[in-house]
């Protein structure tokens, strides 16, 4: 039932962000010390950081405080650029960190150099979208304990939608979710292939 509700919370698209927009990516997955020996051996010698984790890219519009997030296969320029083009209006200002994948963005683009411990440069920062990652990861560790790569997109959609309707009171939020479920059917065999 929870996955069916998460399916309803899936992003329905909507207006693009007018900006300024913060874009960042994060990685979701377990810590090596918590992995089984077999899984650790698989990852042995493959490096540190995001190895064995799932990438998620997100954008947050500073004007509306709305968030869009999506699980992605890779964090290369083509994938991240495609996400930004879908989420952001042409002519908007985009703030990112100094990852090279964001360099070819066809927007007015400002960066902060996290690699040089620079997190704010005037009005340029990615702190708000990183705050969204913080909430997602807190739920991962505190509530859900395991977010499998297979269903991660559902959790990401849930948190983005919950973030976007958080200013409504509880009854209004429930009404929004229930209205979205009208004429919506998710069969179990479609949920768990």
XYZ file of C-alpha atoms in Angstrom:
193
model
C 0.000 0.000 0.000
C 2.828 2.399 0.825
C 4.329 1.915 -2.644
C 0.947 2.617 -4.209
C 0.766 5.913 -2.322
C 4.328 6.681 -3.387
C 3.291 6.020 -6.987
C 0.646 8.725 -6.588
C 3.248 11.056 -5.143
C 5.295 10.620 -8.313
C 6.080 13.862 -10.055
C 3.368 14.894 -12.488
C 5.629 17.262 -14.373
C 4.492 20.842 -14.318
C 5.992 24.236 -14.790
C 9.694 24.628 -15.227
C 11.628 26.552 -12.627
C 12.193 30.245 -13.447
C 15.119 30.647 -11.125
C 17.448 31.221 -9.697
C 17.740 27.432 -9.562
C 20.177 25.331 -7.548
C 21.199 21.992 -9.053
C 23.187 19.282 -7.321
C 23.559 15.528 -7.251
C 23.912 13.069 -4.405
C 24.482 9.363 -3.984
C 22.254 7.035 -2.008
C 23.441 3.668 -0.767
C 24.849 1.804 2.136
C 28.161 2.209 3.860
C 30.818 -0.358 3.083
C 31.173 -1.317 6.721
C 27.502 -2.365 6.730
C 27.739 -4.463 3.557
C 28.076 -8.212 3.472
C 31.542 -9.608 2.861
C 30.477 -10.766 -0.597
C 29.317 -7.284 -1.582
C 32.495 -5.732 -0.164
C 34.631 -8.128 -2.204
C 32.699 -7.138 -5.332
C 33.524 -3.470 -4.715
C 37.111 -4.120 -3.619
C 39.586 -2.020 -5.585
C 36.869 0.039 -7.296
C 37.536 3.227 -5.381
C 35.688 5.164 -2.737
C 32.798 7.598 -2.605
C 29.897 6.844 -4.923
C 31.025 3.344 -5.929
C 28.128 0.937 -5.413
C 25.638 3.760 -4.803
C 22.787 5.194 -6.861
C 22.980 8.747 -8.209
C 20.132 11.221 -7.744
C 20.045 14.691 -9.309
C 17.867 17.488 -8.008
C 16.937 21.096 -8.643
C 15.397 23.619 -6.271
C 13.835 26.887 -7.383
C 14.695 29.618 -4.897
C 11.683 31.747 -5.881
C 9.038 29.065 -5.212
C 11.034 26.641 -3.005
C 9.811 23.793 -5.221
C 12.024 20.764 -5.792
C 12.405 18.343 -8.702
C 14.541 15.229 -8.263
C 15.251 12.138 -10.297
C 17.299 8.953 -10.045
C 19.879 8.866 -12.853
C 22.079 6.145 -14.286
C 25.147 8.350 -14.459
C 26.334 11.825 -13.581
C 27.876 12.689 -16.930
C 27.285 16.019 -18.715
C 24.656 14.597 -21.067
C 22.499 13.092 -18.296
C 22.728 16.028 -15.878
C 22.311 18.553 -18.706
C 19.178 16.747 -19.904
C 17.679 16.884 -16.416
C 18.428 20.604 -16.077
C 16.956 21.374 -19.529
C 13.742 19.557 -18.559
C 13.451 21.224 -15.141
C 14.607 24.784 -15.789
C 13.133 27.544 -17.939
C 15.371 29.024 -20.628
C 16.955 32.231 -19.400
C 17.017 31.185 -15.750
C 20.179 31.388 -13.666
C 21.524 28.028 -12.523
C 23.857 27.609 -9.532
C 25.876 24.403 -9.177
C 29.034 23.151 -7.568
C 32.226 22.943 -9.628
C 31.595 19.451 -11.040
C 32.796 19.364 -14.658
C 29.545 17.741 -15.829
C 27.775 21.100 -15.355
C 30.239 23.131 -17.473
C 28.392 22.776 -20.809
C 25.003 23.916 -19.426
C 23.339 26.360 -21.865
C 22.109 28.626 -19.061
C 23.475 31.589 -17.188
C 25.572 29.442 -14.883
C 27.347 30.278 -11.632
C 29.394 27.873 -9.542
C 30.796 27.509 -6.073
C 33.996 25.539 -5.646
C 33.290 22.893 -3.057
C 36.689 21.395 -3.905
C 38.264 24.597 -2.487
C 35.900 24.701 0.545
C 33.842 27.483 -1.031
C 30.152 27.002 -0.268
C 28.744 30.513 -0.750
C 29.929 33.166 -3.191
C 27.655 36.199 -2.871
C 24.199 34.978 -3.892
C 25.599 31.806 -5.458
C 25.203 28.587 -3.467
C 23.601 25.145 -3.505
C 22.652 25.072 0.181
C 18.875 24.757 -0.307
C 19.042 21.704 -2.578
C 21.629 20.178 -0.237
C 19.134 20.715 2.578
C 16.673 18.587 0.590
C 19.326 15.850 0.296
C 19.794 16.055 4.045
C 16.093 15.362 4.665
C 16.105 12.448 2.207
C 19.168 10.889 3.784
C 17.845 11.414 7.303
C 14.736 9.467 6.328
C 16.941 6.786 4.788
C 18.868 6.302 8.002
C 16.100 7.014 10.496
C 12.844 5.736 9.025
C 13.373 3.430 6.064
C 16.843 2.003 6.870
C 17.137 0.548 3.357
C 16.238 2.222 0.095
C 16.873 -0.312 -2.631
C 18.021 0.938 -6.028
C 14.984 -0.827 -7.516
C 12.484 1.376 -5.656
C 14.637 4.448 -4.934
C 12.860 6.508 -7.602
C 9.590 6.089 -5.679
C 11.117 7.410 -2.442
C 12.754 10.326 -4.257
C 9.415 11.213 -5.891
C 7.660 10.940 -2.529
C 10.073 13.301 -0.811
C 10.043 15.822 -3.658
C 6.234 15.901 -3.716
C 5.981 16.077 0.079
C 8.456 18.942 0.020
C 6.418 20.774 -2.619
C 3.132 20.521 -0.678
C 4.584 21.047 2.813
C 3.110 24.542 3.178
C -0.451 23.154 3.103
C -2.082 21.891 6.291
C -2.478 18.134 6.817
C -6.047 17.909 5.521
C -5.169 19.845 2.372
C -2.152 17.579 1.776
C -4.340 14.498 2.159
C -6.856 16.029 -0.241
C -4.173 16.707 -2.841
C -2.924 13.125 -2.631
C -6.435 11.622 -2.694
C -7.438 13.778 -5.668
C -4.417 12.526 -7.543
C -5.412 8.917 -6.868
C -8.775 9.358 -8.538
C -8.982 7.146 -11.637
C -5.499 5.866 -10.857
C -4.815 2.171 -10.630
C -1.551 0.495 -9.794
C -1.731 -3.276 -9.946
C 0.631 -5.290 -7.793
C 2.135 -7.057 -10.819
C 3.016 -3.647 -12.308
C 4.531 -2.506 -9.026
C 6.747 -5.552 -8.487
C 7.829 -6.978 -11.865
